[in-house]
Tab-separated table of C-alpha atoms and ligand atoms in Angstrom:
chain	number	residue	atom	x	y	z
A	1160	MET	CA	238.621	-104.708	147.804
A	1161	LEU	CA	237.143	-103.627	144.443
A	1162	ASP	CA	239.528	-106.160	142.842
A	1163	ASP	CA	237.218	-108.871	144.178
A	1164	PHE	CA	234.404	-107.562	141.990
A	1165	HIS	CA	233.776	-107.342	138.285
A	1166	TYR	CA	232.635	-103.704	138.233
A	1167	TYR	CA	231.073	-101.967	135.245
A	1168	GLU	CA	228.881	-99.029	134.372
A	1169	PRO	CA	226.277	-100.273	131.862
A	1170	LYS	CA	226.600	-97.217	129.579
A	1171	GLN	CA	230.218	-98.263	128.888
A	1172	GLY	CA	229.370	-101.964	128.367
A	1173	HIS	CA	229.662	-104.970	130.682
A	1174	GLY	CA	232.914	-106.409	129.282
A	1175	LEU	CA	231.660	-110.006	129.589
A	1176	PRO	CA	230.742	-112.615	126.944
A	1177	HIS	CA	227.036	-112.258	127.918
A	1178	ASP	CA	225.189	-109.400	129.587
A	1179	PRO	CA	224.737	-110.670	133.175
A	1180	PHE	CA	221.858	-108.299	134.008
A	1181	ASN	CA	218.894	-110.607	133.491
A	1182	ALA	CA	220.805	-113.608	134.875
A	1183	ILE	CA	221.309	-111.611	138.084
A	1184	VAL	CA	217.695	-110.483	138.267
A	1185	GLY	CA	216.468	-114.014	137.904
A	1186	PRO	CA	214.913	-116.424	137.716
A	1187	ARG	CA	211.885	-114.404	136.689
A	1188	PRO	CA	208.245	-115.457	136.407
A	1189	ILE	CA	206.868	-115.432	132.892
A	1190	GLY	CA	204.071	-113.175	131.801
A	1191	TRP	CA	202.436	-115.303	129.144
A	1192	ILE	CA	200.146	-112.671	127.713
A	1193	SER	CA	197.140	-113.201	125.480
A	1194	SER	CA	195.634	-110.244	123.679
A	1195	GLN	CA	193.475	-109.477	120.682
A	1196	SER	CA	193.736	-106.896	117.929
A	1197	ALA	CA	190.935	-104.396	117.335
A	1198	SER	CA	189.863	-106.557	114.374
A	1199	GLY	CA	189.810	-109.706	116.546
A	1200	VAL	CA	193.105	-111.466	115.659
A	1201	LEU	CA	194.325	-113.447	118.689
A	1202	ASN	CA	197.848	-113.008	120.009
A	1203	LEU	CA	199.933	-114.837	122.602
A	1204	ALA	CA	203.514	-114.067	123.706
A	1205	PRO	CA	205.829	-114.616	126.700
A	1206	TYR	CA	207.333	-111.678	128.616
A	1207	SER	CA	209.803	-112.322	131.443
A	1208	PHE	CA	210.163	-108.674	132.366
A	1209	PHE	CA	206.985	-109.402	134.258
A	1210	ASN	CA	205.811	-109.259	137.834
A	1211	ALA	CA	203.026	-108.513	140.305
A	1212	PHE	CA	203.026	-104.954	141.670
A	1213	ASN	CA	200.057	-104.598	144.001
A	1214	TYR	CA	197.656	-106.589	146.209
A	1215	ILE	CA	194.483	-104.456	146.331
A	1216	PRO	CA	193.607	-104.213	143.592
A	1217	PRO	CA	195.896	-106.917	142.211
A	1218	ILE	CA	198.063	-105.382	139.483
A	1219	VAL	CA	200.482	-107.159	137.152
A	1220	GLY	CA	202.773	-105.705	134.535
A	1221	PHE	CA	205.200	-106.604	131.781
A	1222	CYS	CA	207.671	-104.624	129.703
A	1223	SER	CA	207.602	-104.586	125.920
A	1224	ILE	CA	211.154	-104.005	124.708
A	1225	GLY	CA	210.214	-102.260	121.498
A	1226	ARG	CA	206.700	-101.882	120.134
A	1227	LYS	CA	205.317	-105.396	119.869
A	1228	ASP	CA	201.928	-106.815	118.890
A	1229	SER	CA	200.885	-107.391	122.518
A	1230	LEU	CA	201.437	-103.719	123.385
A	1231	ASN	CA	199.616	-102.519	120.254
A	1232	ASN	CA	196.667	-104.840	120.922
A	1233	ILE	CA	196.374	-103.944	124.593
A	1234	GLU	CA	196.494	-100.225	123.800
A	1235	ALA	CA	193.741	-100.783	121.206
A	1236	THR	CA	191.397	-102.912	123.375
A	1237	GLY	CA	192.388	-102.092	126.979
A	1238	GLU	CA	192.449	-105.800	127.886
A	1239	PHE	CA	194.777	-108.777	128.225
A	1240	ALA	CA	194.954	-112.137	129.960
A	1241	TRP	CA	197.890	-113.618	131.842
A	1242	ASN	CA	198.451	-117.361	131.636
A	1243	LEU	CA	200.712	-119.453	133.872
A	1244	ALA	CA	203.568	-121.023	131.871
A	1245	THR	CA	204.029	-124.486	133.370
A	1246	PHE	CA	206.655	-127.160	132.730
A	1247	GLU	CA	204.131	-129.117	130.636
A	1248	LEU	CA	203.481	-126.024	128.495
A	1249	ALA	CA	207.160	-125.007	128.064
A	1250	ALA	CA	207.322	-125.971	124.369
A	1251	PRO	CA	204.151	-124.120	123.277
A	1252	MET	CA	205.171	-121.134	125.436
A	1253	ASN	CA	208.480	-121.034	123.559
A	1254	GLN	CA	206.705	-121.448	120.228
A	1255	SER	CA	204.461	-118.488	121.012
A	1256	CYS	CA	207.463	-116.093	121.022
A	1257	ALA	CA	208.044	-116.600	117.281
A	1258	PRO	CA	208.628	-113.224	115.581
A	1259	VAL	CA	205.552	-113.373	113.362
A	1260	GLY	CA	203.318	-110.606	112.033
A	1261	PRO	CA	200.211	-109.290	113.780
A	1262	GLU	CA	198.009	-111.322	111.409
A	1263	VAL	CA	199.325	-114.603	112.887
A	1264	ASP	CA	197.408	-116.174	115.782
A	1265	GLU	CA	200.015	-117.704	118.129
A	1266	PHE	CA	197.336	-119.847	119.818
A	1267	SER	CA	197.024	-121.955	116.682
A	1268	LEU	CA	200.743	-121.569	115.881
A	1269	SER	CA	201.528	-123.163	119.260
A	1270	GLY	CA	198.724	-125.757	119.176
A	1271	LEU	CA	196.838	-124.126	122.049
A	1272	THR	CA	193.110	-123.644	122.551
A	1273	PRO	CA	191.616	-120.248	123.408
A	1274	ALA	CA	189.128	-120.464	126.282
A	1275	PRO	CA	186.527	-117.701	126.552
A	1276	SER	CA	187.031	-115.167	129.330
A	1277	LYS	CA	184.213	-113.893	131.519
A	1278	VAL	CA	184.860	-110.229	132.317
A	1279	ILE	CA	187.010	-109.320	129.305
A	1280	SER	CA	186.720	-110.404	125.684
A	1281	VAL	CA	190.331	-111.606	125.270
A	1282	PRO	CA	190.515	-115.410	125.630
A	1283	ARG	CA	192.909	-117.222	127.962
A	1284	VAL	CA	194.914	-120.410	127.301
A	1285	ALA	CA	192.601	-123.381	127.961
A	1286	GLN	CA	195.525	-125.730	128.735
A	1287	THR	CA	196.992	-123.674	131.589
A	1288	PRO	CA	195.894	-124.333	135.205
A	1289	VAL	CA	195.950	-120.645	136.240
A	1290	SER	CA	194.916	-117.480	134.400
A	1291	PHE	CA	194.103	-113.860	135.138
A	1292	GLU	CA	191.793	-111.606	133.169
A	1293	CYS	CA	193.256	-108.078	133.220
A	1294	LYS	CA	192.124	-104.580	132.305
A	1295	LEU	CA	194.780	-102.100	131.223
A	1296	THR	CA	195.508	-99.438	133.841
A	1297	GLN	CA	198.665	-97.703	132.572
A	1298	VAL	CA	201.245	-97.784	129.801
A	1299	LEU	CA	204.465	-96.120	130.897
A	1300	GLN	CA	207.241	-95.426	128.429
A	1301	LEU	CA	210.545	-95.977	130.238
A	1302	GLN	CA	213.240	-93.334	130.428
A	1303	ARG	CA	216.892	-92.979	131.387
A	1304	ALA	CA	218.056	-91.205	134.530
A	1305	ASP	CA	218.535	-88.031	132.447
A	1306	GLY	CA	214.914	-88.147	131.302
A	1307	GLN	CA	215.650	-89.374	127.775
A	1308	THR	CA	212.924	-91.819	126.708
A	1309	VAL	CA	213.809	-95.340	125.580
A	1310	PRO	CA	211.709	-97.538	123.257
A	1311	SER	CA	210.391	-99.764	126.069
A	1312	TRP	CA	206.895	-99.701	127.520
A	1313	LEU	CA	205.717	-101.003	130.887
A	1314	VAL	CA	202.149	-102.280	130.554
A	1315	LEU	CA	200.211	-102.480	133.823
A	1316	GLY	CA	196.817	-104.074	134.286
A	1317	GLU	CA	194.329	-104.709	137.061
A	1318	VAL	CA	193.474	-108.374	137.569
A	1319	VAL	CA	189.676	-108.504	137.320
A	1320	ALA	CA	189.147	-112.288	137.267
A	1321	VAL	CA	191.218	-115.276	138.434
A	1322	TYR	CA	191.046	-118.960	137.403
A	1323	ILE	CA	192.791	-121.636	139.542
A	1324	ARG	CA	192.423	-125.326	138.685
A	1325	ARG	CA	190.938	-126.874	141.821
A	1326	ASP	CA	193.641	-129.520	142.377
A	1327	LEU	CA	196.154	-126.696	143.000
A	1328	LEU	CA	194.243	-125.641	146.112
A	1329	LYS	CA	195.344	-127.745	149.127
A	1330	ASP	CA	192.882	-127.115	151.958
A	1331	GLY	CA	192.102	-123.841	150.216
A	1332	VAL	CA	195.753	-122.730	149.999
A	1333	TYR	CA	197.274	-122.260	146.535
A	1334	ASP	CA	200.194	-124.651	146.060
A	1335	THR	CA	202.736	-122.733	143.966
A	1336	ALA	CA	205.078	-125.686	143.386
A	1337	ALA	CA	202.300	-128.118	142.392
A	1338	ALA	CA	201.547	-125.952	139.350
A	1339	ARG	CA	205.183	-126.410	138.194
A	1340	PRO	CA	205.684	-122.839	136.956
A	1341	ILE	CA	208.744	-122.306	134.775
A	1342	LEU	CA	211.036	-119.376	135.461
A	1343	ARG	CA	213.321	-117.541	133.075
A	1344	GLY	CA	217.087	-117.557	133.585
A	1345	GLY	CA	219.699	-115.294	132.003
A	1346	GLY	CA	221.114	-117.140	128.998
A	1347	PRO	CA	219.220	-117.444	125.723
A	1348	ALA	CA	217.972	-120.934	126.626
A	1349	ASP	CA	217.993	-120.966	130.450
A	1350	TYR	CA	214.880	-121.827	132.436
A	1351	PHE	CA	214.396	-122.994	136.011
A	1352	GLU	CA	211.910	-125.098	137.907
A	1353	LEU	CA	211.202	-124.254	141.538
A	1354	GLY	CA	213.854	-125.409	144.018
A	1355	ASN	CA	213.621	-126.021	147.748
A	1356	LEU	CA	211.039	-124.200	149.833
A	1357	PHE	CA	212.172	-122.635	153.113
A	1358	LYS	CA	210.145	-120.527	155.517
A	1359	MET	CA	211.091	-117.326	157.340
A	1360	THR	CA	208.673	-115.107	159.243
A	1361	ARG	CA	208.990	-111.308	159.322
A	1362	PRO	CA	210.237	-109.479	162.435
A	1363	GLN	CA	207.382	-108.305	164.707
A	1364	ALA	CA	206.889	-104.562	165.168
B	1703	LIG	C1	210.714	-116.659	127.984
B	1703	LIG	C2	210.677	-115.422	127.138
B	1703	LIG	C3	210.622	-114.189	127.752
B	1703	LIG	C4	210.549	-113.013	126.992
B	1703	LIG	N1	210.487	-111.813	127.637
B	1703	LIG	C5	210.347	-110.678	126.925
B	1703	LIG	C6	210.186	-109.424	127.597
B	1703	LIG	O1	210.173	-109.328	128.831
B	1703	LIG	N2	210.019	-108.317	126.820
B	1703	LIG	C7	209.997	-108.379	125.448
B	1703	LIG	O2	209.836	-107.342	124.816
B	1703	LIG	N3	210.143	-109.552	124.801
B	1703	LIG	C8	210.297	-110.694	125.498
B	1703	LIG	N4	210.418	-111.905	124.841
B	1703	LIG	C9	210.330	-111.923	123.380
B	1703	LIG	C10	208.866	-111.849	122.910
B	1703	LIG	O3	208.117	-112.955	123.404
B	1703	LIG	C11	208.824	-111.875	121.367
B	1703	LIG	O4	209.412	-110.679	120.881
B	1703	LIG	C12	207.418	-112.032	120.809
B	1703	LIG	O5	207.488	-112.240	119.429
B	1703	LIG	C13	206.540	-110.828	121.075
B	1703	LIG	O6	205.259	-111.158	120.581
B	1703	LIG	P1	204.146	-110.106	120.165
B	1703	LIG	O7	204.747	-109.216	119.084
B	1703	LIG	O8	203.055	-111.014	119.668
B	1703	LIG	O9	203.759	-109.337	121.403
B	1703	LIG	C14	210.533	-113.092	125.582
B	1703	LIG	C15	210.620	-114.349	124.949
B	1703	LIG	C16	210.685	-115.500	125.732
B	1703	LIG	C17	210.759	-116.841	125.055
């Protein structure tokens, strides 16, 4: 039976040409995170180890693999914005991941316009149809099963303000597909658009 499976224990390596882990846990939504340094330098970067974690209050989080500018800025200011990465914004989203120093503003590097936020002082991406303003709630350094820490930090934030372009609300219901979000696949260049919608209701108690 086990012969039907490629089995591996990650500590010993996967034995494949590419690590399948993030292709399996995929496609993933993109946390396109804007932040600002203590001295006011703007920053924008995509994070696909990103998701929503709670309804009330709404909480989102992303993982910084290594200490990156976004993490440093958010620790310094306690604020960040999340911006929806759409198909139309795929190229500037990709541009904003350039490994540049903290003095470089990826808004201008990617040809994007910062739009002022309302509750926080970090701007959002003016060109995106959906944004969240977030306040930092926790930074958790990840660890192995044996308790050994690893240089990865999960950044969690409460969503304190939401912007939705009106045309994405159909009779008041947010139309996920109409926004054309892009999703991250496993390979270095793999992205997905949304596929077919199907509906399934939960079993009744
Ligand atoms: C689609 C996409 C997803 C990414 N996801 C992550 C991620 O989840 N965690 C991470 O540490 N880096 C991720 N990266 C790489 C960062 O965007 C890159 O290191 C960037 O320079 C970090 O910017 P910063 O130093 O301004 O925060 C991703 C890059 C792309 C293009």
